[in-house]
Coordinates of C-alpha atoms and ligand atoms in Angstrom, one line a residue:
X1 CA -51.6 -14.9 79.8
X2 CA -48.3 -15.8 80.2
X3 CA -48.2 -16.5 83.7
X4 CA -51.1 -19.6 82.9
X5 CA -49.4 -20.5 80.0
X6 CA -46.4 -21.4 82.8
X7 CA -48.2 -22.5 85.2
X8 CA -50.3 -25.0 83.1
X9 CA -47.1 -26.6 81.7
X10 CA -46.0 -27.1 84.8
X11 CA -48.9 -28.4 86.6
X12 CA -49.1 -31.1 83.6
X13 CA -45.6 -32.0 84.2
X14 CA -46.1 -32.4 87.8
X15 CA -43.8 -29.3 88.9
X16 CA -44.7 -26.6 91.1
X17 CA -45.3 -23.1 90.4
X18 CA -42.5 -20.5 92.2
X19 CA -43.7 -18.8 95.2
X20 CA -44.1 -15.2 93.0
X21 CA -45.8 -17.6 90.5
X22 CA -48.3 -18.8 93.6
X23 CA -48.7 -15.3 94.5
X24 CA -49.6 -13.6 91.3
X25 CA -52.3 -16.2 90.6
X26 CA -54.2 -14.5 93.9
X27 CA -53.8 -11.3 92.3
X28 CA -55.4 -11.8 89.6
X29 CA -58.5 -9.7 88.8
X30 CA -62.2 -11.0 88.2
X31 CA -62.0 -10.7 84.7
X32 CA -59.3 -13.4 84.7
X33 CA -61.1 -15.7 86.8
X34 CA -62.2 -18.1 83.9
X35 CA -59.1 -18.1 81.9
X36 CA -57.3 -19.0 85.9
X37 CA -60.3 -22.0 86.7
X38 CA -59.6 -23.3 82.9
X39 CA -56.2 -23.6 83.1
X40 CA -55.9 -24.8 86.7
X41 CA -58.5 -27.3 85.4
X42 CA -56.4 -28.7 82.7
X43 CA -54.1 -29.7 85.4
X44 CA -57.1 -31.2 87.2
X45 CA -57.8 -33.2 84.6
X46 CA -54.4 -34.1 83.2
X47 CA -53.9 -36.1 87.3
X48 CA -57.3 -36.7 87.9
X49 CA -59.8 -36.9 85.0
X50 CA -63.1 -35.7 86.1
X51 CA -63.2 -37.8 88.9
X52 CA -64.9 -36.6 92.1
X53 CA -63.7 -38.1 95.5
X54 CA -67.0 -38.1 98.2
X55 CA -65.4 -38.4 102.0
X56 CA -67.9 -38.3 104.7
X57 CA -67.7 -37.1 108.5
X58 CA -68.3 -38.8 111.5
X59 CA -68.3 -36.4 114.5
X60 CA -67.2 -38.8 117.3
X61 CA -67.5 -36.3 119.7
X62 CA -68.6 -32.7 119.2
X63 CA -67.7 -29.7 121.2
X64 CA -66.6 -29.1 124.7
X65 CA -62.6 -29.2 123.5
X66 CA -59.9 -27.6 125.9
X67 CA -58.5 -26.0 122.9
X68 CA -58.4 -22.1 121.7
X69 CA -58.6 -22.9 118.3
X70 CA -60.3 -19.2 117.5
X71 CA -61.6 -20.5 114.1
X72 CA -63.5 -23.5 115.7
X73 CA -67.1 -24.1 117.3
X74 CA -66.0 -26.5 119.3
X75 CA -63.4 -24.7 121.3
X76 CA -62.9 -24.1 125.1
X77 CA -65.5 -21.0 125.5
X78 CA -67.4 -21.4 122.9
X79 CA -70.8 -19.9 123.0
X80 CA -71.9 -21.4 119.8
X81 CA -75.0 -23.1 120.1
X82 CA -73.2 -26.6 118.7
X83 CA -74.3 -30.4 119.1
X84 CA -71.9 -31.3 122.3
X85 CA -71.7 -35.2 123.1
X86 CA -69.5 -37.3 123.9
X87 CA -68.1 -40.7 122.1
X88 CA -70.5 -42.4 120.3
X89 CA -70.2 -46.0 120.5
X90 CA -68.4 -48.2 117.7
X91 CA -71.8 -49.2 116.6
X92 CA -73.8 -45.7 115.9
X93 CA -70.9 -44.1 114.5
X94 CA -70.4 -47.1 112.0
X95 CA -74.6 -46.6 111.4
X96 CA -73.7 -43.1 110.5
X97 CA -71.1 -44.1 108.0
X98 CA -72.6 -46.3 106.8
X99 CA -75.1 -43.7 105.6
X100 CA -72.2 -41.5 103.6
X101 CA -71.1 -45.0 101.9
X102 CA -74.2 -45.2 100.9
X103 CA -74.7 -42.1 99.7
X104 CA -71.3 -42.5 97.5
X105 CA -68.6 -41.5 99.8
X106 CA -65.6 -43.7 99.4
X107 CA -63.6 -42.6 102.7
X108 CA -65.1 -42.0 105.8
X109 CA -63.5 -39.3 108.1
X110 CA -64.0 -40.0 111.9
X111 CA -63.0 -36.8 113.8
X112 CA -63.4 -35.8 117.6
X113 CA -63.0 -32.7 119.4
X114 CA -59.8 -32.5 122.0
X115 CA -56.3 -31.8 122.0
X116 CA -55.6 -35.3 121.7
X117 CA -56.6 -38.9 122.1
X118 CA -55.9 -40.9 125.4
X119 CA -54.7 -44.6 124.9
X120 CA -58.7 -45.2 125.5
X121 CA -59.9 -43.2 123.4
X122 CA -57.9 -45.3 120.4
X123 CA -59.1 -48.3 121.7
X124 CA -62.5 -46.5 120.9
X125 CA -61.5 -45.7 117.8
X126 CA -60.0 -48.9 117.0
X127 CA -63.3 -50.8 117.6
X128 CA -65.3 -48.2 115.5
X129 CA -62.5 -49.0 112.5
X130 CA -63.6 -53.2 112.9
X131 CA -67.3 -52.0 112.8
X132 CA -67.0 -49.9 109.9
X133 CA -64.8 -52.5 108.0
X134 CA -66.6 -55.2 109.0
X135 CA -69.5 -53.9 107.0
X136 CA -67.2 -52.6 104.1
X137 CA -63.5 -53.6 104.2
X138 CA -63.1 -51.4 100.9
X139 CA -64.4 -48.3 103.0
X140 CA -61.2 -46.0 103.5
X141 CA -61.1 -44.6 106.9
X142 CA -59.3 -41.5 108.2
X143 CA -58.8 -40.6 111.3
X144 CA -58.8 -36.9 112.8
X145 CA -57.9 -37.0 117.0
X146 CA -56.0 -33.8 117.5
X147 CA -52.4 -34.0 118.5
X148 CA -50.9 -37.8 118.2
X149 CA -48.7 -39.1 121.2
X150 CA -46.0 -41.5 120.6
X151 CA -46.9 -44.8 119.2
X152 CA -50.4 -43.9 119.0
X153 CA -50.1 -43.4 115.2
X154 CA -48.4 -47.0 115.2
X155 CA -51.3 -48.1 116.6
X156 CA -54.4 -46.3 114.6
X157 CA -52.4 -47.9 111.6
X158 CA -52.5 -51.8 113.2
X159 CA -56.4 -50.9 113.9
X160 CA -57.1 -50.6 110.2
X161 CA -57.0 -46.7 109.7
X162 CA -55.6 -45.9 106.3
X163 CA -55.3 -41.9 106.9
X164 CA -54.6 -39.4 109.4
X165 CA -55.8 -35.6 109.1
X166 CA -54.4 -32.8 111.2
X167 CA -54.5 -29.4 109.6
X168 CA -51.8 -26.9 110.0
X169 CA -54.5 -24.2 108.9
X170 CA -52.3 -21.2 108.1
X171 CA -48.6 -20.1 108.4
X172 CA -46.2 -20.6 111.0
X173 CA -46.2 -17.5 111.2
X174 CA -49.0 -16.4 112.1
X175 CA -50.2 -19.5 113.6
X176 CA -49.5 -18.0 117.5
X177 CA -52.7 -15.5 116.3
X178 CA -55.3 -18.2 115.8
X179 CA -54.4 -20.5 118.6
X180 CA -52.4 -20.3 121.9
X181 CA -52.7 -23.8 123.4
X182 CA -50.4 -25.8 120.9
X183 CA -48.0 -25.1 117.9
X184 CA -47.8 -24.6 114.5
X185 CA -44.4 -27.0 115.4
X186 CA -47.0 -29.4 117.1
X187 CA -49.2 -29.4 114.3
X188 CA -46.2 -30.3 111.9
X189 CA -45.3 -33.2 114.6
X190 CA -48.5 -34.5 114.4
X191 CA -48.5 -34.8 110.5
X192 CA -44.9 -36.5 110.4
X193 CA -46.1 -38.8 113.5
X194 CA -48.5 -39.9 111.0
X195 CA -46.5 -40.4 107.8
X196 CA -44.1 -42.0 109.7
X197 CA -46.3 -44.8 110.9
X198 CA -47.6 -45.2 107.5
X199 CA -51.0 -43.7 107.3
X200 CA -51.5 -41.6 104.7
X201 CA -51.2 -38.0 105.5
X202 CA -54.4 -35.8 105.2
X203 CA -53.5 -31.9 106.0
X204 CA -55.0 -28.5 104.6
X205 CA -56.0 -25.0 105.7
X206 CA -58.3 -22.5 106.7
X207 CA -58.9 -19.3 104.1
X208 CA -60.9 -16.6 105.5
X209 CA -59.2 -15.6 108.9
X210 CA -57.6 -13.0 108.0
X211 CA -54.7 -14.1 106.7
X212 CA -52.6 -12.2 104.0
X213 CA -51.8 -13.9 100.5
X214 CA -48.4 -14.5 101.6
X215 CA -49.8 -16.5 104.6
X216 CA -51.8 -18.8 102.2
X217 CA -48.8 -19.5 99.9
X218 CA -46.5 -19.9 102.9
X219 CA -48.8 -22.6 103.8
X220 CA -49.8 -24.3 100.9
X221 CA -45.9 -24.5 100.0
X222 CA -45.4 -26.2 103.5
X223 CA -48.2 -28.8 102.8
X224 CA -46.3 -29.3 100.0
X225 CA -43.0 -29.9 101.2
X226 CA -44.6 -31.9 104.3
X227 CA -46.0 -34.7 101.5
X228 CA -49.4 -34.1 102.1
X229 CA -51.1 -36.5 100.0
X230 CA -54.7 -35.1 100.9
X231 CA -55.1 -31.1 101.2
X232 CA -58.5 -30.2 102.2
X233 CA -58.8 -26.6 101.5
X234 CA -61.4 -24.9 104.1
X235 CA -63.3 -21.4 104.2
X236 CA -63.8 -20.3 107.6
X237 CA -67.5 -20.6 108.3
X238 CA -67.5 -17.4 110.7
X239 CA -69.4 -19.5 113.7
X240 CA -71.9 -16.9 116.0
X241 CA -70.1 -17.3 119.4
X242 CA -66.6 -17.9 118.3
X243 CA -63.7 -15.2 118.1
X244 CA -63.5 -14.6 114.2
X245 CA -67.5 -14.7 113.8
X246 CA -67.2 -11.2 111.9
X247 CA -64.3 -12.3 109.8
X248 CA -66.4 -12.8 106.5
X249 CA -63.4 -11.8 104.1
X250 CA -64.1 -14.3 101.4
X251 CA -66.4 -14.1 98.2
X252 CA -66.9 -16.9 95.3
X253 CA -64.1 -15.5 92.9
X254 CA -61.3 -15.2 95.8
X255 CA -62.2 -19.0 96.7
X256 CA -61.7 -19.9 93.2
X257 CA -58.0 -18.5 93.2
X258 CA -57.5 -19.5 96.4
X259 CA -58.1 -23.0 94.8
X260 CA -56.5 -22.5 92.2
X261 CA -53.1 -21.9 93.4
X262 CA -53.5 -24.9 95.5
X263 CA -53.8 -26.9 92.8
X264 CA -50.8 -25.4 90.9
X265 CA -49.0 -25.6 93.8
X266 CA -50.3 -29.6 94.1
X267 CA -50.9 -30.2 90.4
X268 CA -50.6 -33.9 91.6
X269 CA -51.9 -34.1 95.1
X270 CA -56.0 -34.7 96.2
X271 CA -57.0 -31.0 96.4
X272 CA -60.6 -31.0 98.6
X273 CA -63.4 -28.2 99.1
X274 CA -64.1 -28.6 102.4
X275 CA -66.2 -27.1 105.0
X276 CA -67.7 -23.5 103.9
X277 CA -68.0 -24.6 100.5
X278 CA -71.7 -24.1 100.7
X279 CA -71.2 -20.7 102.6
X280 CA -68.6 -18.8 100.7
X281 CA -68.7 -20.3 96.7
X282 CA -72.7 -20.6 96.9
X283 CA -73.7 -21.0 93.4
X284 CA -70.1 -20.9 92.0
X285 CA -69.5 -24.5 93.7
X286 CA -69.9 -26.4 90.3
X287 CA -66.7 -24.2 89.2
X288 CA -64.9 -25.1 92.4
X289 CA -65.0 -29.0 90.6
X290 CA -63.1 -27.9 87.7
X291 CA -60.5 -27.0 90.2
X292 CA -60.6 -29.9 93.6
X293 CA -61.4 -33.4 92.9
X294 CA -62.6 -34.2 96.1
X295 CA -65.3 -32.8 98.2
X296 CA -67.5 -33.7 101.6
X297 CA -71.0 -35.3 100.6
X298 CA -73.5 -34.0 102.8
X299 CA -73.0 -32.4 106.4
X300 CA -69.9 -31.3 108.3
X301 CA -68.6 -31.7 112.1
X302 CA -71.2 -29.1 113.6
X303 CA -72.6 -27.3 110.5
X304 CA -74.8 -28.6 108.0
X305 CA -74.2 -28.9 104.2
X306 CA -76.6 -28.5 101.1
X307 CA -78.4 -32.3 100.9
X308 CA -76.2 -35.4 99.3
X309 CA -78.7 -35.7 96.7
X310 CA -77.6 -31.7 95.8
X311 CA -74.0 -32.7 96.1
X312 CA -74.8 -36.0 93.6
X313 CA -76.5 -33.4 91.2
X314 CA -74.3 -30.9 91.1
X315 CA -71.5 -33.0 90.1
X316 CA -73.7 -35.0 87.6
X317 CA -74.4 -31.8 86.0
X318 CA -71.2 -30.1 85.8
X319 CA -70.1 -33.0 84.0
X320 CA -67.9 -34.8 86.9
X321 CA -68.4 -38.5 87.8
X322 CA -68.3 -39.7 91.3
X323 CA -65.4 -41.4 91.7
X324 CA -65.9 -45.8 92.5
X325 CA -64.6 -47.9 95.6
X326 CA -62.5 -49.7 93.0
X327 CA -60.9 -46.8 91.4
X328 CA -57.7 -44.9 92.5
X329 CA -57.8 -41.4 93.7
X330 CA -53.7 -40.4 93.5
X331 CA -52.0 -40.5 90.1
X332 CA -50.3 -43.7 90.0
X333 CA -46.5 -42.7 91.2
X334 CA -48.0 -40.3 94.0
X335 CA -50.1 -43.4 95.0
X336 CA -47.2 -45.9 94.6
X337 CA -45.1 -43.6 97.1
X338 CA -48.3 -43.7 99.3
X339 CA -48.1 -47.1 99.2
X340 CA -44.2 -47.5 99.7
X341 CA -44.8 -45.3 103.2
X342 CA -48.0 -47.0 103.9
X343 CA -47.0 -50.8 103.0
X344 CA -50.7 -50.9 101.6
X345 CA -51.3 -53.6 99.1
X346 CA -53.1 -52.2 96.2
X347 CA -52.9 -49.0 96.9
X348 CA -55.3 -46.0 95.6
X349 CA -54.1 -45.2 92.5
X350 CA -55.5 -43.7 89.1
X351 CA -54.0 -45.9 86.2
X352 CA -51.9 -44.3 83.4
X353 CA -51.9 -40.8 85.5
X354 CA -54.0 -38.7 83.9
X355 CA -56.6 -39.6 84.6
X356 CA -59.6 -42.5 85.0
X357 CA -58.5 -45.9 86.6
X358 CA -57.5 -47.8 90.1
X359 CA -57.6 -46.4 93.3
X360 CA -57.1 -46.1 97.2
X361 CA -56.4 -43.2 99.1
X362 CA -56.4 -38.2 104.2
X363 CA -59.5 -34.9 107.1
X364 CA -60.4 -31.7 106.8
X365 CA -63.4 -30.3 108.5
X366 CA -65.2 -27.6 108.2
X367 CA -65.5 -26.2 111.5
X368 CA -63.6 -28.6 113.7
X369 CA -60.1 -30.3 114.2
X370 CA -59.2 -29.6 110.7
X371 CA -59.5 -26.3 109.0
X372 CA -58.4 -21.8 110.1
X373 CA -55.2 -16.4 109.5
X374 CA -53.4 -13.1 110.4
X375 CA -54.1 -9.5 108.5
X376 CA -54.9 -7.5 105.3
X377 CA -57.8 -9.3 103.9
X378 CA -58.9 -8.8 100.6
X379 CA -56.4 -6.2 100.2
X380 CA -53.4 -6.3 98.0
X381 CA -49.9 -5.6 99.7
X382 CA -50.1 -2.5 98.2
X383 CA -53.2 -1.6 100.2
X384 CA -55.3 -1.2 97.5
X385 CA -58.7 -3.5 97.5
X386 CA -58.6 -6.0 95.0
X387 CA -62.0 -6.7 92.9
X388 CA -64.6 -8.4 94.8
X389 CA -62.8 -8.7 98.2
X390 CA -64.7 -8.0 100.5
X391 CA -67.9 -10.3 101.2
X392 CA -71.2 -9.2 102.9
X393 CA -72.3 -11.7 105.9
X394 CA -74.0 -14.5 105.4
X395 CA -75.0 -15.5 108.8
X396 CA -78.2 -16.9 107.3
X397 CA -76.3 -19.8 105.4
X398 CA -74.9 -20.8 108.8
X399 CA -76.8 -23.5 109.5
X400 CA -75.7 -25.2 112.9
X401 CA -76.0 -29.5 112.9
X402 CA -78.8 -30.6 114.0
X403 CA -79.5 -34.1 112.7
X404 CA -76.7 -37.1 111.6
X405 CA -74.5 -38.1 114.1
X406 CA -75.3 -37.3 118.3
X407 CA -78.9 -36.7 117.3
X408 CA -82.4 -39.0 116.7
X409 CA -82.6 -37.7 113.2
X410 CA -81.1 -39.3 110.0
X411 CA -77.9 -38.1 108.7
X412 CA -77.6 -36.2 105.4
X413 CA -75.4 -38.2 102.9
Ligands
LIG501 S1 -59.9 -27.4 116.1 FE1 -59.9 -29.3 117.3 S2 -58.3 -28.9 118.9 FE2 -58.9 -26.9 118.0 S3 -60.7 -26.2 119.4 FE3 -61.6 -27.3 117.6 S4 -61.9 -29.4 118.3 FE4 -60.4 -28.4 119.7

């Protein structure tokens, strides 16, 4: 195919695809879908090697959010029958990543529900950080506290935090449809906030909501342009008791070419499956590797995941290696601009760029302050149904969290 033949040269060169470029790889049909996975793949590889980046979450604080985030279980009228608690202390939420470090996450991604943190609630955080890096200073941590206030980013960066998440989860233009109580604008604040204080910016999106193809490209380009250096790429998990619970739009094959694109459009850039991976690619998650390098081990915010020995085994077998402490994640001159924003000494890079060395290294959710879309899914512009777009519900992979972090029971990692 021509239009892989283009795209592949440019994702090994770095470049991104056109927009039309973008688009037509969401249009293709099912009986493209390997010949799209092994070229996006190549570029995988050429940036990345087959290196797998493990991040594990830390729900600080679960539910009972003032936010109308309609994709989210944790949002104000919620009837989802979520964990709710409030901050752990420094000390159990360092127990709990401790777990996913050892289970063979390298960054740990502490998230709590709310529109955003009070000056207290980053003192909080900035005691959790010491905890945490007093048992591991090589653990990366990112942080994920809703909307940032001034300075506040200034300050998560003095505490130790390497990376800041904050989704903008679909396009500005159709961001008004999925939430009401902030804006796609503050979103984009939030990110820059971030960057500008030197953390190392961690944004992605939701698939699933509803959203049209040119929604998804309009907001993978912006990630783009907004030097994301961490896209988490999540699939609504369509929570019982929230708004979009009957939006179940996505199957394996339009998850793999919704990864894809990303990737050509981010040829250089961590590309992560986040939450839903379990839900929506099922037994096609091994091929969702050839595409991300970087997934969650274990459970999300308030969902659960398949077990982190599955997660181990999966990429074991597929052929991927877990990517080391010591080793880099970015390419090296992604990672060295990281490191000119972030003023990090040795930062996360992969030596020679294509693939296998160095490394340092941004949250996505699954489900909570991270991932979430507008019309026409599964349907081409055109109106006609593309192959396999529509999914069937699969209510009975929900699984809400019910052990890990806010609970008595061990976590999953
Ligand atoms: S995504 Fe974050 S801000 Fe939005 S409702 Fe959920 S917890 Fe609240």
């Amino acid at each position: 195919m021509d239009l892989l033949d283009t795209l592949t040269a440019k994702g090994l060169r770095g470049e991104t695809p056109t927009r039309e470029e973008a688009l037509a790889v969401l249009a293709t049909t099912d009986d493209e879908l390997l010949d799209v996975v092994a070229a996006a793949g190549r570029v995988r590889r050429r940036w990345f090697g087959r290196r797998v980046k493990l991040n594990y979450l830390v729900n600080l604080k679960s539910g009972l959010c003032p936010e109308d985030c309609s994709y989210c279980s944790q949002r104000l009228g919620s009837k989802a029958e979520i964990l709710k608690y409030t901050w752990l202390k420094p000390g159990e939420a360092a127990e709990a990543a401790k777990a996913g470090v050892s289970g063979g996450a390298k960054r740990v991604c502490l998230v709590a529900s709310g529109r955003g943190p009070t000056d207290r609630d980053i003192d909080r955080v900035t005691d959790t950080v010491a905890a945490i890096k007093d048992a591991d200073p090589a653990v990366e941590v990112c942080a994920c506290l809703g909307l940032l206030s001034d300075n506040q980013a200034e300050r998560l960066k003095a505490a130790g935090v390497d990376a800041y998440n904050h989704n903008l989860n679909t396009s500005e233009g159709t961001y008004g449809d999925i939430a009401t109580t902030h804006t796609y604008a503050d979103r984009v604040d939030t990110v820059q906030k971030a960057h500008g204080a030197g953390l190392s910016a961690c944004s992605g999106l939701i698939a699933g909501m509803g959203e049209s193809d040119d929604d998804l490209v309009d907001v993978v380009f912006a990630l783009r342009e907004l030097g994301s250096d961490s896209v988490p790429v999540n699939f609504l998990i369509p929570f019982e008791g929230t708004p979009l619970a009957k939006e179940w739009n996505l199957t394996p094959q339009r998850c793999l070419r919704i990864l894809a694109m990303v990737r050509f459009v981010n040829p250089d850039t961590e590309v992560r499956i986040a939450g839903g991976r379990e839900v929506h690619l099922r037994t096609m998650q091994p091929l969702g590797l050839h595409l991300a390098n970087s997934i969650f081990l274990g459970d999300y915010l308030t969902s659960e995941g398949q077990a982190g020995q599955a997660d181990l085994d999966m990429i074991r077998d597929a052929g991927f290696e877990v990517e080391g402490m010591g080793e880099g994640t970015l390419p090296r001159h992604r990672a060295d601009v990281v490191a000119g924003a972030t003023g990090a000494a040795g930062a996360t890079h992969a030596a020679g760029g294509c693939g296998t060395a160095p490394a340092a290294g941004g949250c996505g959710t699954g489900g909570g302050c991270g991932p979430c879309g507008g019309h026409a899914h599964g349907a081409a512009d055109d109106g006609t149904e593309t192959a396999g777009a529509t999914d069937e519900a699969r209510t009975d992979l929900v699984r809400v969290r019910r052990r890990g972090a806010g609970t008595e029971l061990a976590p999953n990692a």
